[in-house]
Short mmCIF file of C-alpha atoms in Angstrom, two decimals:
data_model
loop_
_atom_site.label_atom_id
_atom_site.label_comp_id
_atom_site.label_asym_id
_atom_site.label_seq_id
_atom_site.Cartn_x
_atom_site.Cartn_y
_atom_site.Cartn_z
CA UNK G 20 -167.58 52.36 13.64
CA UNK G 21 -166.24 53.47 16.51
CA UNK G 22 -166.95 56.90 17.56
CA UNK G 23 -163.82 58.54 18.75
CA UNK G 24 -159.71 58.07 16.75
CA UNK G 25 -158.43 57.02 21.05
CA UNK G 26 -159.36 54.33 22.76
CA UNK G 27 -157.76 53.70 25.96
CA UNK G 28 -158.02 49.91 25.90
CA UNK G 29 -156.36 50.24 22.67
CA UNK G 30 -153.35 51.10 25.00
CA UNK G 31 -152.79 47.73 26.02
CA UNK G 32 -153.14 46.32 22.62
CA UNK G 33 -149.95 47.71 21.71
CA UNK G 34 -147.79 45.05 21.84
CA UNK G 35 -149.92 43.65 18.66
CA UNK G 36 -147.78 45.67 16.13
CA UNK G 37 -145.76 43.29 16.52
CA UNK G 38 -148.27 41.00 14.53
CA UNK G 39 -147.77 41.99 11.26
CA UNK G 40 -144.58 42.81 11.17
CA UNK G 41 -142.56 40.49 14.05
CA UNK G 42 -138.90 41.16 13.09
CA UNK G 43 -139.41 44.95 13.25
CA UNK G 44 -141.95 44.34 16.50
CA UNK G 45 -139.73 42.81 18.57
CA UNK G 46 -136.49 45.07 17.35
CA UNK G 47 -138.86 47.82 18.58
CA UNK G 48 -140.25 46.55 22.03
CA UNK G 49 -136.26 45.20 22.67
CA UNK G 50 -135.24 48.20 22.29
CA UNK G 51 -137.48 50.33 24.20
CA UNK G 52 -137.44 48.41 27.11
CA UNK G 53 -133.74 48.49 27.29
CA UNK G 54 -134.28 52.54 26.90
CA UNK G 55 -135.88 52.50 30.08
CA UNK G 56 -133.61 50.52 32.15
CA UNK G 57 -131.11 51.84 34.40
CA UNK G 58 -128.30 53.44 33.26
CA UNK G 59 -126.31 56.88 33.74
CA UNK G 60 -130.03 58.24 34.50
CA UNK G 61 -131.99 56.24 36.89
CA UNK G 62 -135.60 54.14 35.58
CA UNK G 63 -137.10 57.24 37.63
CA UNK G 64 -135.70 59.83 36.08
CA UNK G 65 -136.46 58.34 32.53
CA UNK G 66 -139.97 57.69 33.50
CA UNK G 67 -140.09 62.11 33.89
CA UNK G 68 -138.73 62.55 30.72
CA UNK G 69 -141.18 60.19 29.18
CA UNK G 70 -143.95 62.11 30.87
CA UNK G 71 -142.76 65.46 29.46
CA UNK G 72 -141.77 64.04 26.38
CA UNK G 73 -145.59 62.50 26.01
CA UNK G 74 -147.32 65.72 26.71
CA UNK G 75 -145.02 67.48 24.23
CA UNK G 76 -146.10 65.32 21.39
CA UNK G 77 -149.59 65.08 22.89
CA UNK G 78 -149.96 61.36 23.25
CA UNK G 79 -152.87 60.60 24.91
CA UNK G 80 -151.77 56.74 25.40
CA UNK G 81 -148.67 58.16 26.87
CA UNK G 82 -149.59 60.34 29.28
CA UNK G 83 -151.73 57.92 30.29
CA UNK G 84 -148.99 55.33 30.71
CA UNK G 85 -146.43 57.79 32.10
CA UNK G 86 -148.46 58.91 34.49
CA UNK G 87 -149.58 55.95 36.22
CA UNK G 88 -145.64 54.70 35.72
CA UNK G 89 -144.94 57.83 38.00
CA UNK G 90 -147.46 57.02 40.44
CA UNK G 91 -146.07 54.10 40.89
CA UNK G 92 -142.74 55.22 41.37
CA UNK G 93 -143.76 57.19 44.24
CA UNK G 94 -142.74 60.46 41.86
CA UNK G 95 -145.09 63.55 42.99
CA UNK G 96 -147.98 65.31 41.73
CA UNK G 97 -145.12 68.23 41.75
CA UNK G 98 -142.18 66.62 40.11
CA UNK G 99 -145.14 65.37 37.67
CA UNK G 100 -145.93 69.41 37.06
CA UNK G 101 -143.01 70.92 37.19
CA UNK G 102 -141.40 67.95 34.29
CA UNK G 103 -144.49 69.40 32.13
CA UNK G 104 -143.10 72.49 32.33
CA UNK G 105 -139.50 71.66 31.12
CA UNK G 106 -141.55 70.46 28.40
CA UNK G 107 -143.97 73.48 27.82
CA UNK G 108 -140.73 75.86 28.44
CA UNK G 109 -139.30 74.48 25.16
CA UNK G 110 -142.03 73.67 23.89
CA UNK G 111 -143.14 77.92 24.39
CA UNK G 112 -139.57 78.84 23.58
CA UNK G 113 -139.14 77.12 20.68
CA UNK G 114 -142.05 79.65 18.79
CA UNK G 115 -140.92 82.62 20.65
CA UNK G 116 -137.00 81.80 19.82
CA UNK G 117 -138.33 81.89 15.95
CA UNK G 118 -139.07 85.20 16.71
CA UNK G 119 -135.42 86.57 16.31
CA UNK G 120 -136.08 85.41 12.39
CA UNK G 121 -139.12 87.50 12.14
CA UNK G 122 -137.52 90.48 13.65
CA UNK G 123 -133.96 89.88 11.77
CA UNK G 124 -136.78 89.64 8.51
CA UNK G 125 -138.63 92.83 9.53
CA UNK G 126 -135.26 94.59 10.14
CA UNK G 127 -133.78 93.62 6.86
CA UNK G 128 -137.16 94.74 4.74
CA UNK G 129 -138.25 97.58 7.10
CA UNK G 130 -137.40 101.02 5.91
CA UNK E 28 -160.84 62.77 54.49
CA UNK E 29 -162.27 59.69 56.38
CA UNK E 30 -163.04 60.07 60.27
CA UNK E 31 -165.03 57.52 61.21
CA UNK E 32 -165.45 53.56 60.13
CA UNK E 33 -167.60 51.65 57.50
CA UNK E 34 -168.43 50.16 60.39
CA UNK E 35 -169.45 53.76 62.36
CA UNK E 36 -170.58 54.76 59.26
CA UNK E 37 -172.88 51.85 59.14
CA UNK E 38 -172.26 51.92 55.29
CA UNK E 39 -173.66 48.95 52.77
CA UNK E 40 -169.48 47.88 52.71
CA UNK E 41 -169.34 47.33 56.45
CA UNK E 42 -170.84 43.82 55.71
CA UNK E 43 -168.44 41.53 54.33
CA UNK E 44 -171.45 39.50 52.43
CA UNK E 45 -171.57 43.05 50.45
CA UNK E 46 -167.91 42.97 49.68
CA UNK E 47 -168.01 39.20 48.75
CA UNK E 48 -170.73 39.90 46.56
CA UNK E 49 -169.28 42.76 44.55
CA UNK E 50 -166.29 40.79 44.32
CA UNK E 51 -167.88 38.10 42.67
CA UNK E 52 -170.54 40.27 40.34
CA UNK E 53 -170.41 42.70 38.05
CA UNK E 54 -167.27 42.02 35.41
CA UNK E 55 -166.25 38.67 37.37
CA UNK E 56 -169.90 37.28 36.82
CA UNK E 57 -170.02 38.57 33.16
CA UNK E 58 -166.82 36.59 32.52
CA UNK E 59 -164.88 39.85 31.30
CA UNK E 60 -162.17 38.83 33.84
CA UNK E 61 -161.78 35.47 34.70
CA UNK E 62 -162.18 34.74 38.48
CA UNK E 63 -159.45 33.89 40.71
CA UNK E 64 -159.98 29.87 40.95
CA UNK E 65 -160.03 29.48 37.15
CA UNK E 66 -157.03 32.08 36.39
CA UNK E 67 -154.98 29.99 39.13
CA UNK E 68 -156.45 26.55 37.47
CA UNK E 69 -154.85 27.76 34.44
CA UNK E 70 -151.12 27.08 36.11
CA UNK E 71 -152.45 24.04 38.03
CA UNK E 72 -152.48 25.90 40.91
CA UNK E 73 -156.03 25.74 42.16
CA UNK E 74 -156.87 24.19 44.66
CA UNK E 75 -153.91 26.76 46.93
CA UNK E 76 -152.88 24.40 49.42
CA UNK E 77 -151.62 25.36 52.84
CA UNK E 78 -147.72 24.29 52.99
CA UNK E 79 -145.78 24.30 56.67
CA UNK E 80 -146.47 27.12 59.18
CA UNK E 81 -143.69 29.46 59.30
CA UNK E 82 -145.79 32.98 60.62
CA UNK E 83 -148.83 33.20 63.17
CA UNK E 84 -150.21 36.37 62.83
CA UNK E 85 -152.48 37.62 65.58
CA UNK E 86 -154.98 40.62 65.38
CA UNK E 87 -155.02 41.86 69.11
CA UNK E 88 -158.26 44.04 68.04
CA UNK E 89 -159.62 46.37 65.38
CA UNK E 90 -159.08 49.81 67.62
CA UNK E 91 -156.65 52.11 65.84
CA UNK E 92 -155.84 56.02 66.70
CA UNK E 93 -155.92 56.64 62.99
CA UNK E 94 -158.29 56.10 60.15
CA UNK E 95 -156.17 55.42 57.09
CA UNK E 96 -158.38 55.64 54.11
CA UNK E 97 -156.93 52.31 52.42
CA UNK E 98 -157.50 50.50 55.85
CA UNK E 99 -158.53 46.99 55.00
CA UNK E 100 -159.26 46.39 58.38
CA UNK E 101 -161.85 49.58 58.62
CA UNK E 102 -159.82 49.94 61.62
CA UNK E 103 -160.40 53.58 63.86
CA UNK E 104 -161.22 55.13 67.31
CA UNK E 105 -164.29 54.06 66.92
CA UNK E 106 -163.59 50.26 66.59
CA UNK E 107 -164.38 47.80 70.05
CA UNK E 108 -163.45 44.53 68.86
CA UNK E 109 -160.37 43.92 71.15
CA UNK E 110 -158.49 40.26 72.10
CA UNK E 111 -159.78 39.10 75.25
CA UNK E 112 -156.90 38.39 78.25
CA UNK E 113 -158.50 35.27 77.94
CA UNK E 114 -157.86 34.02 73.97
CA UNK E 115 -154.17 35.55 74.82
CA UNK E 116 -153.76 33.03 77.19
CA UNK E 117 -155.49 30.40 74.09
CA UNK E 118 -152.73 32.17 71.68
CA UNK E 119 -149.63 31.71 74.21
CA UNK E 120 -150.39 28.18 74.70
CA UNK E 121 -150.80 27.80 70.52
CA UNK E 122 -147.16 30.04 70.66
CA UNK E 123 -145.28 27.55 72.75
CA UNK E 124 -146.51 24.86 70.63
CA UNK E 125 -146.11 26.33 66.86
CA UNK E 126 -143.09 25.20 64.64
CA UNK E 127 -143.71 28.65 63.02
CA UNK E 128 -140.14 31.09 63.14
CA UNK E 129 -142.46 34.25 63.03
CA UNK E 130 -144.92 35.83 65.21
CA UNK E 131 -146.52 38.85 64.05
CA UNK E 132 -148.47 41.08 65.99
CA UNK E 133 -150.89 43.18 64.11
CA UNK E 134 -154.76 45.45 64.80
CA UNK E 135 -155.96 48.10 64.30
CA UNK E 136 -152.75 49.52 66.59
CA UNK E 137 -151.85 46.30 68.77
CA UNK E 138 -150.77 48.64 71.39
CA UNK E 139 -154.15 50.11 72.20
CA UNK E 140 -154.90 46.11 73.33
CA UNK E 141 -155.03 46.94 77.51
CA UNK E 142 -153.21 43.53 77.81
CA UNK E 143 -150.49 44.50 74.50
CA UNK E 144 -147.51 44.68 76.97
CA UNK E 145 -148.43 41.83 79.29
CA UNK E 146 -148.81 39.63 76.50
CA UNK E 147 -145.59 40.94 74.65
CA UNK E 148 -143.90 40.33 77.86
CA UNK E 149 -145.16 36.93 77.78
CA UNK E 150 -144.79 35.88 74.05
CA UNK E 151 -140.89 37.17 74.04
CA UNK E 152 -140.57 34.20 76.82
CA UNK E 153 -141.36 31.50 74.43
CA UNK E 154 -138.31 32.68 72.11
CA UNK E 155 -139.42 32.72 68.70
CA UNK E 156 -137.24 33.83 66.63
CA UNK E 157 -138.27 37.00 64.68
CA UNK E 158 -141.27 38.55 66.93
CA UNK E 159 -142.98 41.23 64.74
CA UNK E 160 -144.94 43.78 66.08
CA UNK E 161 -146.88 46.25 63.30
CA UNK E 162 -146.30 49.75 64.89
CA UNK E 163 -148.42 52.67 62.77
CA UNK E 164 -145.41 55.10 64.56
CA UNK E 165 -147.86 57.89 65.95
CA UNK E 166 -148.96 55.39 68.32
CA UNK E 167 -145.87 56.81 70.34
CA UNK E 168 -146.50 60.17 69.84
CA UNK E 169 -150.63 60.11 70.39
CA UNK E 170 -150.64 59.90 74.35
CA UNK E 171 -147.73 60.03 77.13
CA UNK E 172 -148.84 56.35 78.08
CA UNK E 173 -147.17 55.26 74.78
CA UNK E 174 -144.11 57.02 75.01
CA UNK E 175 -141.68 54.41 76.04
CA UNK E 176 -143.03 52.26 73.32
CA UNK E 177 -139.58 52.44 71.77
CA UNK E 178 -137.82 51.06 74.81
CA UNK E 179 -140.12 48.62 75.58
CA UNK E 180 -140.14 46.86 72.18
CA UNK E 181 -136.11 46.88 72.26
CA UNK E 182 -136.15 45.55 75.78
CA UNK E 183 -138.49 42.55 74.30
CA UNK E 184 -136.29 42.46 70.84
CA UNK E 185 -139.14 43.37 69.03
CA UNK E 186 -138.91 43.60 65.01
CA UNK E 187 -140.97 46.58 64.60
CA UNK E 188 -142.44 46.78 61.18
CA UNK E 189 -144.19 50.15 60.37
CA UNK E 190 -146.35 51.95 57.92
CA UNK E 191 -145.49 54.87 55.90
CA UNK E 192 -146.49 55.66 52.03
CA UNK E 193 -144.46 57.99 50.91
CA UNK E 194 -141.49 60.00 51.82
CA UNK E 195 -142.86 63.50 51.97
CA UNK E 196 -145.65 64.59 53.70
CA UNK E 197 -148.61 65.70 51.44
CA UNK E 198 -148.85 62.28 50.32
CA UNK E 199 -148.63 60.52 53.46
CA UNK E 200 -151.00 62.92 55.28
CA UNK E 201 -153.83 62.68 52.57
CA UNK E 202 -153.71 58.38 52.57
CA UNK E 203 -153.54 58.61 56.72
CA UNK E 204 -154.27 61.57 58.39
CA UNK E 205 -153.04 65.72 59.07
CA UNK E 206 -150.40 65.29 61.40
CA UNK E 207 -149.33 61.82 60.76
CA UNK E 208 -146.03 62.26 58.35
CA UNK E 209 -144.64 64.65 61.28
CA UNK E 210 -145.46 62.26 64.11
CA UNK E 211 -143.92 59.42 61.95
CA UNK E 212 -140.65 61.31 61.75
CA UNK E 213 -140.85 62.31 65.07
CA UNK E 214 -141.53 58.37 66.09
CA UNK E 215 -138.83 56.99 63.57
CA UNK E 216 -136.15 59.40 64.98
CA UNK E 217 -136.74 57.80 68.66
CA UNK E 218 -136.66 54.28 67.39
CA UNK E 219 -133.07 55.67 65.51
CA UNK E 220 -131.95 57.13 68.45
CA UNK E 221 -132.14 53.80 70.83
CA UNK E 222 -130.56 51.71 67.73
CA UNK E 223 -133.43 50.70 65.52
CA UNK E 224 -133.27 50.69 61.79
CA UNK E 225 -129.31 51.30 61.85
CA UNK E 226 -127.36 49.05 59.69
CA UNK E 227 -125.95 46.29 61.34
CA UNK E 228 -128.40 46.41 64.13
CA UNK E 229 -129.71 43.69 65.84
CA UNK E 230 -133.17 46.15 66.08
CA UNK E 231 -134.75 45.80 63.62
CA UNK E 232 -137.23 48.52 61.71
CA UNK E 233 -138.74 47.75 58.41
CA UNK E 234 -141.64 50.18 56.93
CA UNK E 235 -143.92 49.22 54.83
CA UNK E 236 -145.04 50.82 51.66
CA UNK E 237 -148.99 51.29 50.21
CA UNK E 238 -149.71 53.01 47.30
CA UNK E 239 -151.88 56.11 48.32
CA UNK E 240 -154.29 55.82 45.57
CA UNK E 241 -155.98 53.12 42.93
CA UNK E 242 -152.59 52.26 41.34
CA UNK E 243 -150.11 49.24 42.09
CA UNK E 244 -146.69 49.16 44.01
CA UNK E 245 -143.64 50.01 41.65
CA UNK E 246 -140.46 47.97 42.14
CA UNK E 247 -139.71 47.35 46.07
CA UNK E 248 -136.01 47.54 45.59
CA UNK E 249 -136.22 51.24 43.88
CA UNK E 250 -138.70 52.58 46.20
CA UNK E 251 -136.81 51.14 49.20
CA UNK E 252 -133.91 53.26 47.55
CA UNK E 253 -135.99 56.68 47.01
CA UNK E 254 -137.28 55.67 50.56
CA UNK E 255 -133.87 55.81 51.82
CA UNK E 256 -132.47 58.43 49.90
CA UNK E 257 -135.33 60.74 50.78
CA UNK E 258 -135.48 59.64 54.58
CA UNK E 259 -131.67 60.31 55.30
CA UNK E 260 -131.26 63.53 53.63
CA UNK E 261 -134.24 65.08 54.56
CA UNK E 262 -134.30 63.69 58.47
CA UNK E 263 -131.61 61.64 59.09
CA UNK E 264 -133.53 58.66 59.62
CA UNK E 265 -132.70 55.40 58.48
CA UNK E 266 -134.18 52.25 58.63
CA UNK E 267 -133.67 48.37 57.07
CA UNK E 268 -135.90 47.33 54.77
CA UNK E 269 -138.86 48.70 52.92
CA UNK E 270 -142.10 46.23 52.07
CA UNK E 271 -144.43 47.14 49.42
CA UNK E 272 -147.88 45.89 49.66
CA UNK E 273 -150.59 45.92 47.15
CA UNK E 274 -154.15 47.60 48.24
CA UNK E 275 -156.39 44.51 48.31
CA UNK E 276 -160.18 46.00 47.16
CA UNK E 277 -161.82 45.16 50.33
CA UNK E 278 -162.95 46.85 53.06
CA UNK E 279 -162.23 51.06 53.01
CA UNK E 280 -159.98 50.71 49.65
CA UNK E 281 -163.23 48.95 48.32
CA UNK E 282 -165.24 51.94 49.13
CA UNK E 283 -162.65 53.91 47.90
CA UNK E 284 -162.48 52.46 44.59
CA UNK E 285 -166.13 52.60 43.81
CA UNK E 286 -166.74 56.06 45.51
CA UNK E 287 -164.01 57.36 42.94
CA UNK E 288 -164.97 55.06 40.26
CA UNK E 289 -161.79 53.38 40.02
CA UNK E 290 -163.03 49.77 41.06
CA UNK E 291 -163.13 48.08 37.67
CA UNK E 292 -159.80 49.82 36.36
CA UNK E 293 -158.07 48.86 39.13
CA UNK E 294 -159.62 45.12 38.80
CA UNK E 295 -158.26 45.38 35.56
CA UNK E 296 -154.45 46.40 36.58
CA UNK E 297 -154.71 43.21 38.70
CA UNK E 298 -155.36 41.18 36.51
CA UNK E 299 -153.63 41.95 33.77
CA UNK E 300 -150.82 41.74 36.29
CA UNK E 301 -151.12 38.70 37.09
CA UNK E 302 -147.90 36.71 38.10
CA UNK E 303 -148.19 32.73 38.52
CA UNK E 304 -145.01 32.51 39.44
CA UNK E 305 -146.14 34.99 42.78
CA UNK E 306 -149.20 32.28 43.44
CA UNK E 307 -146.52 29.52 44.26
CA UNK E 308 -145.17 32.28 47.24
CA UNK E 309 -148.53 33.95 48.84
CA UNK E 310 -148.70 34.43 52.25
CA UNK E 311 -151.46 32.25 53.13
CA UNK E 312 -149.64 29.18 52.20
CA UNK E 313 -146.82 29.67 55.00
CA UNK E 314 -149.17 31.87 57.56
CA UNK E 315 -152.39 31.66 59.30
CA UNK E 316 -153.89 34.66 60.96
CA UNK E 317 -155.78 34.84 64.28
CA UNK E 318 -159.01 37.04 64.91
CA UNK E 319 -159.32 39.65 68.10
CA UNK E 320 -161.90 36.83 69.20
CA UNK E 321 -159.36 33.66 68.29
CA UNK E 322 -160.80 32.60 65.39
CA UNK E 323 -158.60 31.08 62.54
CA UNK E 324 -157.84 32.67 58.76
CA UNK E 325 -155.75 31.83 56.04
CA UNK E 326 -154.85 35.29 56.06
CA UNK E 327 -155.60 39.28 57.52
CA UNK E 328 -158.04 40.05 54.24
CA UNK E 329 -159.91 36.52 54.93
CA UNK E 330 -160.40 37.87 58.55
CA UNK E 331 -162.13 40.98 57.08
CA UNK E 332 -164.02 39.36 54.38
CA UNK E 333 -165.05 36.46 57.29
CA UNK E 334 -163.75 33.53 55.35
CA UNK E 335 -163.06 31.04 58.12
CA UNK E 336 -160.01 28.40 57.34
CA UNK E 337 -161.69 25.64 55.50
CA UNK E 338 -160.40 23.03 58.49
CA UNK E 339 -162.00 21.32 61.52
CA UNK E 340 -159.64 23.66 63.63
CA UNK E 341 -161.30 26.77 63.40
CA UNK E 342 -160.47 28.29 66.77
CA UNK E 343 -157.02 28.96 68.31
CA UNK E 344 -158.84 26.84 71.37
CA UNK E 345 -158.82 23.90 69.12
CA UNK E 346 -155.41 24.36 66.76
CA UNK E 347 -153.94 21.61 65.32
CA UNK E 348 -150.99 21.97 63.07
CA UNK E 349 -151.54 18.97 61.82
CA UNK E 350 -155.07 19.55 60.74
CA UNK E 351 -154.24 22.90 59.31
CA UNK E 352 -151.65 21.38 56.91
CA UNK E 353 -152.42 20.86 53.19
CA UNK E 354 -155.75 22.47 54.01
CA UNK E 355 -157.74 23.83 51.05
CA UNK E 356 -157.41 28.41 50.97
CA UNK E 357 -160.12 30.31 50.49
CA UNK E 358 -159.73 32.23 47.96
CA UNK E 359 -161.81 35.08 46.45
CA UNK E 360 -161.57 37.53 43.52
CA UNK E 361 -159.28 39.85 46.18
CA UNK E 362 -156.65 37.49 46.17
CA UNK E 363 -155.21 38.97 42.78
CA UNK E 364 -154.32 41.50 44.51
CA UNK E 365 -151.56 39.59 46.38
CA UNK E 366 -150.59 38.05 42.72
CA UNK E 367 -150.12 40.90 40.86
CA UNK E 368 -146.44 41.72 39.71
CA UNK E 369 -143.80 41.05 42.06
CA UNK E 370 -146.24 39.62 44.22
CA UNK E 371 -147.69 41.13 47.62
CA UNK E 372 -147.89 40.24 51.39
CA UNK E 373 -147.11 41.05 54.86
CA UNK E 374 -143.99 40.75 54.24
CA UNK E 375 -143.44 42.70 50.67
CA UNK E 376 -143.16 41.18 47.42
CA UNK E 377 -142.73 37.22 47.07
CA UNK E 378 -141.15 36.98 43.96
#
């Protein structure tokens, strides 16, 4: 049994979903790469969203797929960074902003 | 940061027999990846088969005032092998002769050739129509004597075709040098300023794109357009077209790879991208490239890896056209590297 849940060769397995189910497969790989062509935002600009959006749901496959994308786009090291934190802004925000419930909570029950 | 040669260096990869060996061990010999000849068999493509010359390409010598860390040619300072006035006069003779439309003039930096502007000066007579001349830019800016490079090229109507890998300068400075992105600027403004690179020029300047790192060229058409974008806005420069070329893993990007233990990923990448379609359009099927010491290749990587045309007419003493045609390429496990994706040469992507 393998010893660890990732693989990175598993990465470029992916398009064998497709396998057992092909109607829903190909619906799904159709669609994504028409996500990621050009359109009011340009293929580079998607591919930093994609890298933000991967490290916000902590996809190892696709960071690892977003970041190479990016290095091939000629985006920098520093657009890579500062796109990660857009992500970990919201990401931080999105506790702290739940915060205003706890204190409207405390307020109401506080004496 | 690299300073000195593999050759200097007198590393193990300074032998081509080293770099023809890795390239044919390791996963290639375990049959993980299939080797070149078979993957092209698969598409009936093997044997390649030289088609009609359309580009000579002629290394004047290896000697280079930078030392680029990707250099396939392990070119530097430090580098002697230089073309002889002698096999010029072999090459001009071959030049008057050739049904090929492109000459290409390539090193190391062709300019640092003691005979470069003689043998420009010559060459120009013959009249070929696009006469390319690969110009790293600092050249110009490295020593008064090559200041009026710029001039000189666009009294000859040299197609100057140039090297940078990125539009800012961290990048470009860590693949070739500190100093290099501002001398390139500096160097591209001057070739601006006497009508290179404008649109609708006659003058024309092309750059050429590597990827600084173990990773493949994205599309050519968007990078030309971030190129531009960035180039204009942030300088004011401008230029025509933008080729990107895949790092072949030979020479300095070999050592590279295995140094930073990127070699088998990166064999991987180029396989996986494999693009028949791209075999039917490599260089080395419309080119043949000529050694600082006139010997003949099917291409610049061949020269490094010393894989001699498989013809009778080895030397540009005794080139035939005729025997050259339909000749049989040597090809190694490298030669993905000009298959993968859009497809890579000289001149940019082939598909």
């Amino acid at each position: 049994m393998q010893k660890t849940y990732y693989d990175p060769a598993d990465l470029k397995k992916f398009g064998k979903i497709s396998e057992w189910n092909e109607e829903l497969g190909k619906k799904f790989f159709d669609y994504y790469a028409k996500v990621f062509e050009e359109g009011a935002l340009s293929e580079r600009e998607k591919s930093l969203i994609a890298l933000a959006v991967a490290h916000t749901i902590q996809c190892p496959y696709c960071i690892d797929a977003y970041t190479g994308d990016g290095l091939q786009r000629g985006i920098t090291k520093e657009e890579m960074m500062e796109a990660l934190h857009v992500a970990a802004a919201i990401r931080g925000g999105a506790s702290l902003v739940h915060g205003v419930q706890m204190m409207n909570k405390v307020n109401k029950l506080d004496m | 940061m690299v300073t000195k040669s593999l050759h200097k260096r007198e590393s193990d990869l300074a032998n081509s027999k080293r770099q023809l060996e890795i390239l044919s061990n390791g996963i290639f010999r375990s049959g993980d990846l299939p080797k070149f000849a078979h993957k092209i068999a698969e598409t009936n493509q093997f044997p390649l088969k030289a088609k009609k010359l359309e580009i000579l390409q002629i290394n004047l010598g290896y000697m280079c005032n930078q030392v680029c860390e990707h250099c396939h040619v392990d070119a530097g300072p430090d580098r002697k092998e230089i073309m002889t006035k002698e096999t010029m006069l072999q090459c001009l003779d071959v030049i008057k002769k050739t049904g090929a439309h492109t000459l290409d003039l390539t090193g190391g930096a062709p300019e640092m050739n003691p005979n470069f502007r003689w043998f420009v000066d010559e060459a120009s007579k013959v009249g070929i129509k696009d006469f390319i001349v690969r110009s790293n830019l600092t050249i110009i800016k490295s020593n008064k004597k090559f200041a009026d490079l710029p001039e000189f090229f666009k009294s000859h109507n040299v197609h100057v075709v140039s090297s940078m890998p990125h539009w800012t300068k961290g990048k470009t400075d860590k693949q070739r040098g500190t100093g290099v992105f501002d001398q390139s600027i500096e160097a591209l403004k001057e070739l601006n300023a006497i009508g290179y690179g404008i649109p609708g020029s006659n003058l024309r300047l092309d750059l050429v794109y590597n990827p600084s790192g173990a990773f493949l060229p994205g599309n050519q058409t968007s990078l030309e357009k971030d190129f531009k974008k960035s180039l204009l806005e942030d300088f004011n420069i401008q230029f025509h077209n933008l080729f990107a070329i895949t790092n072949l893993p030979i020479s300095r990007f070999l050592d590279y790879l295995i140094a930073s233990d990127n070699y088998e990923d990166y064999m991987y990448a180029l396989v996986e991208a494999y693009n028949p379609a791209a075999v039917k359009n490599v260089m080395c099927t419309n080119t043949l490239s000529v050694s600082w010491n006139g010997f003949l290749y099917d291409c610049d990587f061949n020269q490094m890896l010393e894989l001699p045309v498989n013809s009778n007419a080895k030397h540009i003493s005794d080139y035939n056209e005729e025997l050259l045609y339909n000749r049989d390429i040597v090809i190694s496990q490298h030669c993905y590297g000009c298959t993968a994706g859009a497809g890579s040469s000289c001149q940019g992507s082939v598909t």
